[in-house]
Amino acid sequence: MVFTSHIFLFYFLPFVLLFYYLLPKGRNLFLLVVSYIFYGWEEPWFVLLMFLATLVNFICGLFISRPGATHTERHIALVSSIIASLSLLGFFKYFVFMQNNLNSLLSLFGQEAFPVFLVSLPIGISFYTFQSLSYTIDLYRGDARPVSSFTDFACYVALFPQLIAGPIVRYSTIADQLIQREHRIDAFSSGVVLFILGFSKKILLANPMGEIADPVFAAQSPTTLDAWFGVVAYAFQIYFDFSAYSDMAIGLGRMFGFEFLQNFNAPYLADSMTDFWRRWHISLSTFLRDYLYIPLGGNRKGNLRTYFNLAIVMLLGGLWHGASWVFVVWGAYHGIWLAFERWRGKESIYHSLPHCLRILLTFIVVLISWVLFRSTDLLQAGLYLKSMAGMNGSSGGSVLLSAELYNPAHLLPFMASMILSFQPVQAFELAKSLSWWKLVLVSTLFVISVLSLIVQTFNPFLYYQF
Amino acid sequence: MQKDRVTHFTLILFFLALIFVDAASLFTMQLLQNQTPTIFDVVTQPPSQQNLRRFENDLEDSSWLVQQLRPFVQSVRFSMLNDLGKKAVRGLDGWLFYDLDVRYLTERIDKSDAAEEEVVHSILSFRRRLSERGIQLLLVPAPGKPTIYPEELTRRATGMKAPINPWTRKIISRLESEGIQCIDLFTLFTSQKNDPQASLNPTYLIQDTHWSTHGMILAASSVASRLIDLGWTSRGTTDYIQKSISMSRLGDVLKMSKVPGIESVFKPEIVKAAQILHAADRKPYADDPASDILVLGDSFLRIYERDEPGSAGFVSHLACCLKKPLASIINDGGASTLVRQELYRKPDLLKGKKVVIWEFVERDLRFGTEGWQDIPLPEDPAKL
């Protein structure tokens, strides 16, 4: 189910809120059941898969936290949890990719390719696998207390507000809230504000930006102007799409008494790539830092090892986004930039320039990475980058793109996206307090967004595919 | 503090009212009309993916809120943003284009795309099956409007040579090299446009996806000449006369926008058509299923023929040129596969046929409804 769908907004959410607050107890069980309905709405059998992943990690958690368990037993339980979770993720997300690569390799040696066994990708598997793993790892490290009830743990893994596209909520963040949480009127209204702001960002900004980016990235050979227009629109689309989901998730969480951490902090105001990763998908970058970078040695094993660790973490981070070489190269590109900036003492190569120029140059570096992220393969990415550099020579029907792109329905949200991307006030901050002017603002935005939703065609969130 | 609580309460109440209003209004109205509320469908059917999608669509379609507000929102978007919706692309000087026609020209076609093989295989297979029955096939790919008039879409395209999409040309060349006869309307329409005298009379309607009566008559004459030149048929003996009719027509691109009152902003085009009548009784042209020629095609055949004014479209004009009635199957948007499926269900229509003329619009090479399936011919009635 999609947050910006008719069924979610007008049926699922109101009824879940109604029954949740009518229930005197058993609210976690209720949230678990409705979360499974939410998740199973697209493909019902995927719920079984999530249940299985939850059960395995819960049992591993029991072994890790069993009183009197030896170090070896705890270690085996942790390794089992990691192997089981990553095998599940590996099979559903990377098996087809591996088969295709093996076939390519075979064809290089003149061997016949074998038929590819297709596997459908369960939505949100990357998110809930990481969340489940955070429980067993935190437990093993002694950073979290064992959960006493399977329902609570399953509720944490499946919690519908952040289930499909994050933010990645660690068990330790909401462990106490699962047992006891406050339902305050101000927290609820702050959740409403965040939900509305996220909803508006998605409907009024991200979707129109997708209408610009999609035809440009699908074009044969766009002109230089169109290529830049397309990739900037995509940068706005992915930011407003993904941060909108996070805002709505955090907002919904607050409506049910949960408090999740901020996931975006004006990423396009970053003045270096190191700064960018402090502001973009914060829950993923901190997860990778704590569960991969630091266990690999972090910066404690010398400079060369630090650069290698950074590169490998980002490369795997890229692969986490999708089973495709474009994501691997995207991750490597970011890894190399981060390692390079680390070598310069966490400073960008353009550190000596004025602040606004540093922001602009960082944005351009990020734009190049978005070309990789959005392209279907490396060849297309290469051609697109050539178009941006004016080296691809627009040909054929691509000349006609301008008729599709440059119209008021696109230019107005483009300008609004640009203004909002490069200003520091974030929805997360706005929602901390409520005044009458904010009430009028968010109410108006909500009405406009709901009206716009009525005429928009179905448009799921970009991060659903990860 | 008290003031804060009022603000919080106001926002929450407003939010809850808005998210509850749709379900509440639908539920109440359906109960008042003694209908079972749609919401109950979710528990009366197994939760399969298909049933859930249907339930979701039913809820949205029956939503009172959506039905009431959609036209209003469309109007506002049009008046504020000049937005005609997803299916329309605004060109210059009042010209309107269909989004799929434009996308066919702008989008990249991957080299590994299996679509080309599917199209070629499907057409060759159809020709082979017809040949086995002694029937000839003549293809009439109709150019998309932006292929012929790209400069009316954007000034950037001024001076651009048609056809823009090399894929169309490639497929037609492949088919021609396999011995398939194709009518080249691309060259015909482009030369018409470039002719200073004829250029005042466009071959396409300004607000519509389809050809103008001028373009349609050019196409029909061209097909008739080719059939005679090839010796696949001869002129008949039926005399037809033409009756001039002038009508106003609101283009299909505007109708697709569904913006209420759009006709007050875009004045309907004045179209001069020539209705084909039997000379003997002055009755409008009518198909003859027993004809030796069968015409298959999409809405390019439907326009003027089966909608206003009737008997003034491609089939009638081709019949007039050939001086004999024809048989036809017309399926809007379904020339790639659906029209042949319909033929499969009508075995009698192939009885006594010598020629099949198959028209399809260029964009269908890629976006044809149901793709390009290999459809068998119906059983030969003579063998039954």
mmCIF file with all atom_site columns, N, CA and C in Angstrom, chain B residues 252-300:
data_model
loop_
_atom_site.group_PDB
_atom_site.id
_atom_site.type_symbol
_atom_site.label_atom_id
_atom_site.label_alt_id
_atom_site.label_comp_id
_atom_site.label_asym_id
_atom_site.label_entity_id
_atom_site.label_seq_id
_atom_site.pdbx_PDB_ins_code
_atom_site.Cartn_x
_atom_site.Cartn_y
_atom_site.Cartn_z
_atom_site.occupancy
_atom_site.B_iso_or_equiv
_atom_site.pdbx_formal_charge
_atom_site.auth_seq_id
_atom_site.auth_comp_id
_atom_site.auth_asym_id
_atom_site.auth_atom_id
_atom_site.pdbx_PDB_model_num
ATOM 1   N N  . ASP B 1 252 ? -10.150 14.931  -30.595 1.00 0.00 ? 252 ASP B N  1
ATOM 2   C CA . ASP B 1 252 ? -10.118 13.882  -29.562 1.00 0.00 ? 252 ASP B CA 1
ATOM 3   C C  . ASP B 1 252 ? -9.104  14.190  -28.465 1.00 0.00 ? 252 ASP B C  1
ATOM 4   N N  . VAL B 1 253 ? -8.064  14.958  -28.793 1.00 0.00 ? 253 VAL B N  1
ATOM 5   C CA . VAL B 1 253 ? -7.082  15.297  -27.751 1.00 0.00 ? 253 VAL B CA 1
ATOM 6   C C  . VAL B 1 253 ? -7.755  16.157  -26.677 1.00 0.00 ? 253 VAL B C  1
ATOM 7   N N  . LEU B 1 254 ? -8.639  17.040  -27.101 1.00 0.00 ? 254 LEU B N  1
ATOM 8   C CA . LEU B 1 254 ? -9.377  17.866  -26.135 1.00 0.00 ? 254 LEU B CA 1
ATOM 9   C C  . LEU B 1 254 ? -10.361 17.024  -25.337 1.00 0.00 ? 254 LEU B C  1
ATOM 10  N N  . LYS B 1 255 ? -10.996 16.091  -26.034 1.00 0.00 ? 255 LYS B N  1
ATOM 11  C CA . LYS B 1 255 ? -11.960 15.232  -25.313 1.00 0.00 ? 255 LYS B CA 1
ATOM 12  C C  . LYS B 1 255 ? -11.241 14.384  -24.274 1.00 0.00 ? 255 LYS B C  1
ATOM 13  N N  . MET B 1 256 ? -10.040 13.919  -24.620 1.00 0.00 ? 256 MET B N  1
ATOM 14  C CA . MET B 1 256 ? -9.282  13.082  -23.683 1.00 0.00 ? 256 MET B CA 1
ATOM 15  C C  . MET B 1 256 ? -8.884  13.862  -22.431 1.00 0.00 ? 256 MET B C  1
ATOM 16  N N  . SER B 1 257 ? -8.751  15.184  -22.569 1.00 0.00 ? 257 SER B N  1
ATOM 17  C CA . SER B 1 257 ? -8.338  15.993  -21.411 1.00 0.00 ? 257 SER B CA 1
ATOM 18  C C  . SER B 1 257 ? -9.421  16.001  -20.331 1.00 0.00 ? 257 SER B C  1
ATOM 19  N N  . LYS B 1 258 ? -10.674 15.817  -20.752 1.00 0.00 ? 258 LYS B N  1
ATOM 20  C CA . LYS B 1 258 ? -11.821 15.783  -19.829 1.00 0.00 ? 258 LYS B CA 1
ATOM 21  C C  . LYS B 1 258 ? -11.948 17.058  -18.993 1.00 0.00 ? 258 LYS B C  1
ATOM 22  N N  . VAL B 1 259 ? -11.373 18.154  -19.482 1.00 0.00 ? 259 VAL B N  1
ATOM 23  C CA . VAL B 1 259 ? -11.535 19.419  -18.761 1.00 0.00 ? 259 VAL B CA 1
ATOM 24  C C  . VAL B 1 259 ? -12.937 19.946  -19.045 1.00 0.00 ? 259 VAL B C  1
ATOM 25  N N  . PRO B 1 260 ? -13.738 20.185  -17.994 1.00 0.00 ? 260 PRO B N  1
ATOM 26  C CA . PRO B 1 260 ? -15.099 20.663  -18.238 1.00 0.00 ? 260 PRO B CA 1
ATOM 27  C C  . PRO B 1 260 ? -15.106 22.005  -18.969 1.00 0.00 ? 260 PRO B C  1
ATOM 28  N N  . GLY B 1 261 ? -15.961 22.140  -19.939 1.00 0.00 ? 261 GLY B N  1
ATOM 29  C CA . GLY B 1 261 ? -16.110 23.396  -20.656 1.00 0.00 ? 261 GLY B CA 1
ATOM 30  C C  . GLY B 1 261 ? -14.947 23.740  -21.567 1.00 0.00 ? 261 GLY B C  1
ATOM 31  N N  . ILE B 1 262 ? -14.168 22.745  -21.932 1.00 0.00 ? 262 ILE B N  1
ATOM 32  C CA . ILE B 1 262 ? -12.980 23.017  -22.747 1.00 0.00 ? 262 ILE B CA 1
ATOM 33  C C  . ILE B 1 262 ? -13.357 23.597  -24.117 1.00 0.00 ? 262 ILE B C  1
ATOM 34  N N  . GLU B 1 263 ? -14.564 23.226  -24.574 1.00 0.00 ? 263 GLU B N  1
ATOM 35  C CA . GLU B 1 263 ? -14.982 23.691  -25.905 1.00 0.00 ? 263 GLU B CA 1
ATOM 36  C C  . GLU B 1 263 ? -15.212 25.200  -25.940 1.00 0.00 ? 263 GLU B C  1
ATOM 37  N N  . SER B 1 264 ? -15.345 25.810  -24.748 1.00 0.00 ? 264 SER B N  1
ATOM 38  C CA . SER B 1 264 ? -15.506 27.263  -24.745 1.00 0.00 ? 264 SER B CA 1
ATOM 39  C C  . SER B 1 264 ? -14.154 27.964  -24.910 1.00 0.00 ? 264 SER B C  1
ATOM 40  N N  . VAL B 1 265 ? -13.083 27.230  -24.633 1.00 0.00 ? 265 VAL B N  1
ATOM 41  C CA . VAL B 1 265 ? -11.741 27.815  -24.778 1.00 0.00 ? 265 VAL B CA 1
ATOM 42  C C  . VAL B 1 265 ? -11.176 27.493  -26.155 1.00 0.00 ? 265 VAL B C  1
ATOM 43  N N  . PHE B 1 266 ? -11.284 26.236  -26.538 1.00 0.00 ? 266 PHE B N  1
ATOM 44  C CA . PHE B 1 266 ? -10.824 25.822  -27.865 1.00 0.00 ? 266 PHE B CA 1
ATOM 45  C C  . PHE B 1 266 ? -12.048 25.704  -28.763 1.00 0.00 ? 266 PHE B C  1
ATOM 46  N N  . LYS B 1 267 ? -12.114 26.558  -29.753 1.00 0.00 ? 267 LYS B N  1
ATOM 47  C CA . LYS B 1 267 ? -13.264 26.459  -30.643 1.00 0.00 ? 267 LYS B CA 1
ATOM 48  C C  . LYS B 1 267 ? -13.119 25.218  -31.507 1.00 0.00 ? 267 LYS B C  1
ATOM 49  N N  . PRO B 1 268 ? -14.209 24.465  -31.687 1.00 0.00 ? 268 PRO B N  1
ATOM 50  C CA . PRO B 1 268 ? -14.120 23.270  -32.536 1.00 0.00 ? 268 PRO B CA 1
ATOM 51  C C  . PRO B 1 268 ? -13.647 23.635  -33.945 1.00 0.00 ? 268 PRO B C  1
ATOM 52  N N  . GLU B 1 269 ? -12.925 22.687  -34.563 1.00 0.00 ? 269 GLU B N  1
ATOM 53  C CA . GLU B 1 269 ? -12.441 22.928  -35.934 1.00 0.00 ? 269 GLU B CA 1
ATOM 54  C C  . GLU B 1 269 ? -13.592 22.782  -36.919 1.00 0.00 ? 269 GLU B C  1
ATOM 55  N N  . ILE B 1 270 ? -13.557 23.563  -37.959 1.00 0.00 ? 270 ILE B N  1
ATOM 56  C CA . ILE B 1 270 ? -14.536 23.376  -39.035 1.00 0.00 ? 270 ILE B CA 1
ATOM 57  C C  . ILE B 1 270 ? -13.927 22.401  -40.039 1.00 0.00 ? 270 ILE B C  1
ATOM 58  N N  . VAL B 1 271 ? -14.613 21.302  -40.230 1.00 0.00 ? 271 VAL B N  1
ATOM 59  C CA . VAL B 1 271 ? -14.107 20.247  -41.109 1.00 0.00 ? 271 VAL B CA 1
ATOM 60  C C  . VAL B 1 271 ? -15.031 20.133  -42.320 1.00 0.00 ? 271 VAL B C  1
ATOM 61  N N  . LYS B 1 272 ? -14.416 20.141  -43.513 1.00 0.00 ? 272 LYS B N  1
ATOM 62  C CA . LYS B 1 272 ? -15.208 19.942  -44.725 1.00 0.00 ? 272 LYS B CA 1
ATOM 63  C C  . LYS B 1 272 ? -14.996 18.522  -45.197 1.00 0.00 ? 272 LYS B C  1
ATOM 64  N N  . ALA B 1 273 ? -16.060 17.757  -45.178 1.00 0.00 ? 273 ALA B N  1
ATOM 65  C CA . ALA B 1 273 ? -15.965 16.349  -45.557 1.00 0.00 ? 273 ALA B CA 1
ATOM 66  C C  . ALA B 1 273 ? -16.776 16.095  -46.816 1.00 0.00 ? 273 ALA B C  1
ATOM 67  N N  . ALA B 1 274 ? -16.436 14.994  -47.459 1.00 0.00 ? 274 ALA B N  1
ATOM 68  C CA . ALA B 1 274 ? -17.208 14.587  -48.635 1.00 0.00 ? 274 ALA B CA 1
ATOM 69  C C  . ALA B 1 274 ? -17.828 13.222  -48.347 1.00 0.00 ? 274 ALA B C  1
ATOM 70  N N  . GLN B 1 275 ? -19.128 13.237  -48.174 1.00 0.00 ? 275 GLN B N  1
ATOM 71  C CA . GLN B 1 275 ? -19.816 11.972  -47.869 1.00 0.00 ? 275 GLN B CA 1
ATOM 72  C C  . GLN B 1 275 ? -20.027 11.203  -49.177 1.00 0.00 ? 275 GLN B C  1
ATOM 73  N N  . ILE B 1 276 ? -19.784 9.918   -49.132 1.00 0.00 ? 276 ILE B N  1
ATOM 74  C CA . ILE B 1 276 ? -19.916 9.090   -50.336 1.00 0.00 ? 276 ILE B CA 1
ATOM 75  C C  . ILE B 1 276 ? -21.330 8.486   -50.359 1.00 0.00 ? 276 ILE B C  1
ATOM 76  N N  . LEU B 1 277 ? -22.033 8.735   -51.455 1.00 0.00 ? 277 LEU B N  1
ATOM 77  C CA . LEU B 1 277 ? -23.400 8.227   -51.599 1.00 0.00 ? 277 LEU B CA 1
ATOM 78  C C  . LEU B 1 277 ? -23.492 7.334   -52.838 1.00 0.00 ? 277 LEU B C  1
ATOM 79  N N  . HIS B 1 278 ? -24.373 6.366   -52.785 1.00 0.00 ? 278 HIS B N  1
ATOM 80  C CA . HIS B 1 278 ? -24.654 5.577   -53.991 1.00 0.00 ? 278 HIS B CA 1
ATOM 81  C C  . HIS B 1 278 ? -25.329 6.498   -55.007 1.00 0.00 ? 278 HIS B C  1
ATOM 82  N N  . ALA B 1 279 ? -24.811 6.519   -56.209 1.00 0.00 ? 279 ALA B N  1
ATOM 83  C CA . ALA B 1 279 ? -25.385 7.405   -57.232 1.00 0.00 ? 279 ALA B CA 1
ATOM 84  C C  . ALA B 1 279 ? -26.832 7.035   -57.518 1.00 0.00 ? 279 ALA B C  1
ATOM 85  N N  . ALA B 1 280 ? -27.126 5.718   -57.420 1.00 0.00 ? 280 ALA B N  1
ATOM 86  C CA . ALA B 1 280 ? -28.448 5.249   -57.795 1.00 0.00 ? 280 ALA B CA 1
ATOM 87  C C  . ALA B 1 280 ? -29.534 5.751   -56.836 1.00 0.00 ? 280 ALA B C  1
ATOM 88  N N  . ASP B 1 281 ? -29.322 5.545   -55.558 1.00 0.00 ? 281 ASP B N  1
ATOM 89  C CA . ASP B 1 281 ? -30.401 5.886   -54.611 1.00 0.00 ? 281 ASP B CA 1
ATOM 90  C C  . ASP B 1 281 ? -30.009 6.963   -53.600 1.00 0.00 ? 281 ASP B C  1
ATOM 91  N N  . ARG B 1 282 ? -28.801 7.482   -53.722 1.00 0.00 ? 282 ARG B N  1
ATOM 92  C CA . ARG B 1 282 ? -28.306 8.549   -52.856 1.00 0.00 ? 282 ARG B CA 1
ATOM 93  C C  . ARG B 1 282 ? -28.246 8.127   -51.377 1.00 0.00 ? 282 ARG B C  1
ATOM 94  N N  . LYS B 1 283 ? -28.176 6.842   -51.195 1.00 0.00 ? 283 LYS B N  1
ATOM 95  C CA . LYS B 1 283 ? -28.015 6.368   -49.809 1.00 0.00 ? 283 LYS B CA 1
ATOM 96  C C  . LYS B 1 283 ? -26.526 6.376   -49.477 1.00 0.00 ? 283 LYS B C  1
ATOM 97  N N  . PRO B 1 284 ? -26.177 6.653   -48.205 1.00 0.00 ? 284 PRO B N  1
ATOM 98  C CA . PRO B 1 284 ? -24.758 6.690   -47.841 1.00 0.00 ? 284 PRO B CA 1
ATOM 99  C C  . PRO B 1 284 ? -24.089 5.333   -48.109 1.00 0.00 ? 284 PRO B C  1
ATOM 100 N N  . TYR B 1 285 ? -22.810 5.401   -48.399 1.00 0.00 ? 285 TYR B N  1
ATOM 101 C CA . TYR B 1 285 ? -22.026 4.187   -48.662 1.00 0.00 ? 285 TYR B CA 1
ATOM 102 C C  . TYR B 1 285 ? -22.187 3.201   -47.496 1.00 0.00 ? 285 TYR B C  1
ATOM 103 N N  . ALA B 1 286 ? -22.284 1.924   -47.823 1.00 0.00 ? 286 ALA B N  1
ATOM 104 C CA . ALA B 1 286 ? -22.313 0.886   -46.786 1.00 0.00 ? 286 ALA B CA 1
ATOM 105 C C  . ALA B 1 286 ? -21.397 -0.241  -47.216 1.00 0.00 ? 286 ALA B C  1
ATOM 106 N N  . ASP B 1 287 ? -20.750 -0.873  -46.241 1.00 0.00 ? 287 ASP B N  1
ATOM 107 C CA . ASP B 1 287 ? -19.840 -2.002  -46.525 1.00 0.00 ? 287 ASP B CA 1
ATOM 108 C C  . ASP B 1 287 ? -20.593 -3.170  -47.134 1.00 0.00 ? 287 ASP B C  1
ATOM 109 N N  . ASP B 1 288 ? -19.843 -3.984  -47.880 1.00 0.00 ? 288 ASP B N  1
ATOM 110 C CA . ASP B 1 288 ? -20.400 -5.243  -48.383 1.00 0.00 ? 288 ASP B CA 1
ATOM 111 C C  . ASP B 1 288 ? -19.472 -6.366  -47.913 1.00 0.00 ? 288 ASP B C  1
ATOM 112 N N  . PRO B 1 289 ? -19.916 -7.181  -46.964 1.00 0.00 ? 289 PRO B N  1
ATOM 113 C CA . PRO B 1 289 ? -19.036 -8.236  -46.438 1.00 0.00 ? 289 PRO B CA 1
ATOM 114 C C  . PRO B 1 289 ? -18.559 -9.205  -47.518 1.00 0.00 ? 289 PRO B C  1
ATOM 115 N N  . ALA B 1 290 ? -19.263 -9.260  -48.640 1.00 0.00 ? 290 ALA B N  1
ATOM 116 C CA . ALA B 1 290 ? -18.883 -10.205 -49.706 1.00 0.00 ? 290 ALA B CA 1
ATOM 117 C C  . ALA B 1 290 ? -17.849 -9.605  -50.662 1.00 0.00 ? 290 ALA B C  1
ATOM 118 N N  . SER B 1 291 ? -17.423 -8.399  -50.407 1.00 0.00 ? 291 SER B N  1
ATOM 119 C CA . SER B 1 291 ? -16.431 -7.742  -51.284 1.00 0.00 ? 291 SER B CA 1
ATOM 120 C C  . SER B 1 291 ? -15.152 -8.571  -51.368 1.00 0.00 ? 291 SER B C  1
ATOM 121 N N  . ASP B 1 292 ? -14.357 -8.346  -52.434 1.00 0.00 ? 292 ASP B N  1
ATOM 122 C CA . ASP B 1 292 ? -13.083 -9.079  -52.539 1.00 0.00 ? 292 ASP B CA 1
ATOM 123 C C  . ASP B 1 292 ? -11.958 -8.358  -51.796 1.00 0.00 ? 292 ASP B C  1
ATOM 124 N N  . ILE B 1 293 ? -12.295 -7.223  -51.198 1.00 0.00 ? 293 ILE B N  1
ATOM 125 C CA . ILE B 1 293 ? -11.278 -6.477  -50.437 1.00 0.00 ? 293 ILE B CA 1
ATOM 126 C C  . ILE B 1 293 ? -11.760 -6.281  -49.002 1.00 0.00 ? 293 ILE B C  1
ATOM 127 N N  . LEU B 1 294 ? -10.846 -6.597  -48.081 1.00 0.00 ? 294 LEU B N  1
ATOM 128 C CA . LEU B 1 294 ? -11.147 -6.393  -46.656 1.00 0.00 ? 294 LEU B CA 1
ATOM 129 C C  . LEU B 1 294 ? -10.169 -5.355  -46.106 1.00 0.00 ? 294 LEU B C  1
ATOM 130 N N  . VAL B 1 295 ? -10.700 -4.367  -45.411 1.00 0.00 ? 295 VAL B N  1
ATOM 131 C CA . VAL B 1 295 ? -9.840  -3.340  -44.824 1.00 0.00 ? 295 VAL B CA 1
ATOM 132 C C  . VAL B 1 295 ? -9.846  -3.501  -43.303 1.00 0.00 ? 295 VAL B C  1
ATOM 133 N N  . LEU B 1 296 ? -8.652  -3.614  -42.738 1.00 0.00 ? 296 LEU B N  1
ATOM 134 C CA . LEU B 1 296 ? -8.514  -3.696  -41.281 1.00 0.00 ? 296 LEU B CA 1
ATOM 135 C C  . LEU B 1 296 ? -7.835  -2.424  -40.784 1.00 0.00 ? 296 LEU B C  1
ATOM 136 N N  . GLY B 1 297 ? -8.236  -1.951  -39.632 1.00 0.00 ? 297 GLY B N  1
ATOM 137 C CA . GLY B 1 297 ? -7.538  -0.761  -39.131 1.00 0.00 ? 297 GLY B CA 1
ATOM 138 C C  . GLY B 1 297 ? -8.119  -0.218  -37.853 1.00 0.00 ? 297 GLY B C  1
ATOM 139 N N  . ASP B 1 298 ? -7.617  0.946   -37.474 1.00 0.00 ? 298 ASP B N  1
ATOM 140 C CA . ASP B 1 298 ? -7.973  1.560   -36.189 1.00 0.00 ? 298 ASP B CA 1
ATOM 141 C C  . ASP B 1 298 ? -8.803  2.827   -36.382 1.00 0.00 ? 298 ASP B C  1
ATOM 142 N N  . SER B 1 299 ? -8.673  3.741   -35.450 1.00 0.00 ? 299 SER B N  1
ATOM 143 C CA . SER B 1 299 ? -9.514  4.934   -35.478 1.00 0.00 ? 299 SER B CA 1
ATOM 144 C C  . SER B 1 299 ? -9.244  5.827   -36.690 1.00 0.00 ? 299 SER B C  1
ATOM 145 N N  . PHE B 1 300 ? -8.119  5.621   -37.358 1.00 0.00 ? 300 PHE B N  1
ATOM 146 C CA . PHE B 1 300 ? -7.898  6.378   -38.599 1.00 0.00 ? 300 PHE B CA 1
ATOM 147 C C  . PHE B 1 300 ? -8.934  5.979   -39.651 1.00 0.00 ? 300 PHE B C  1
#
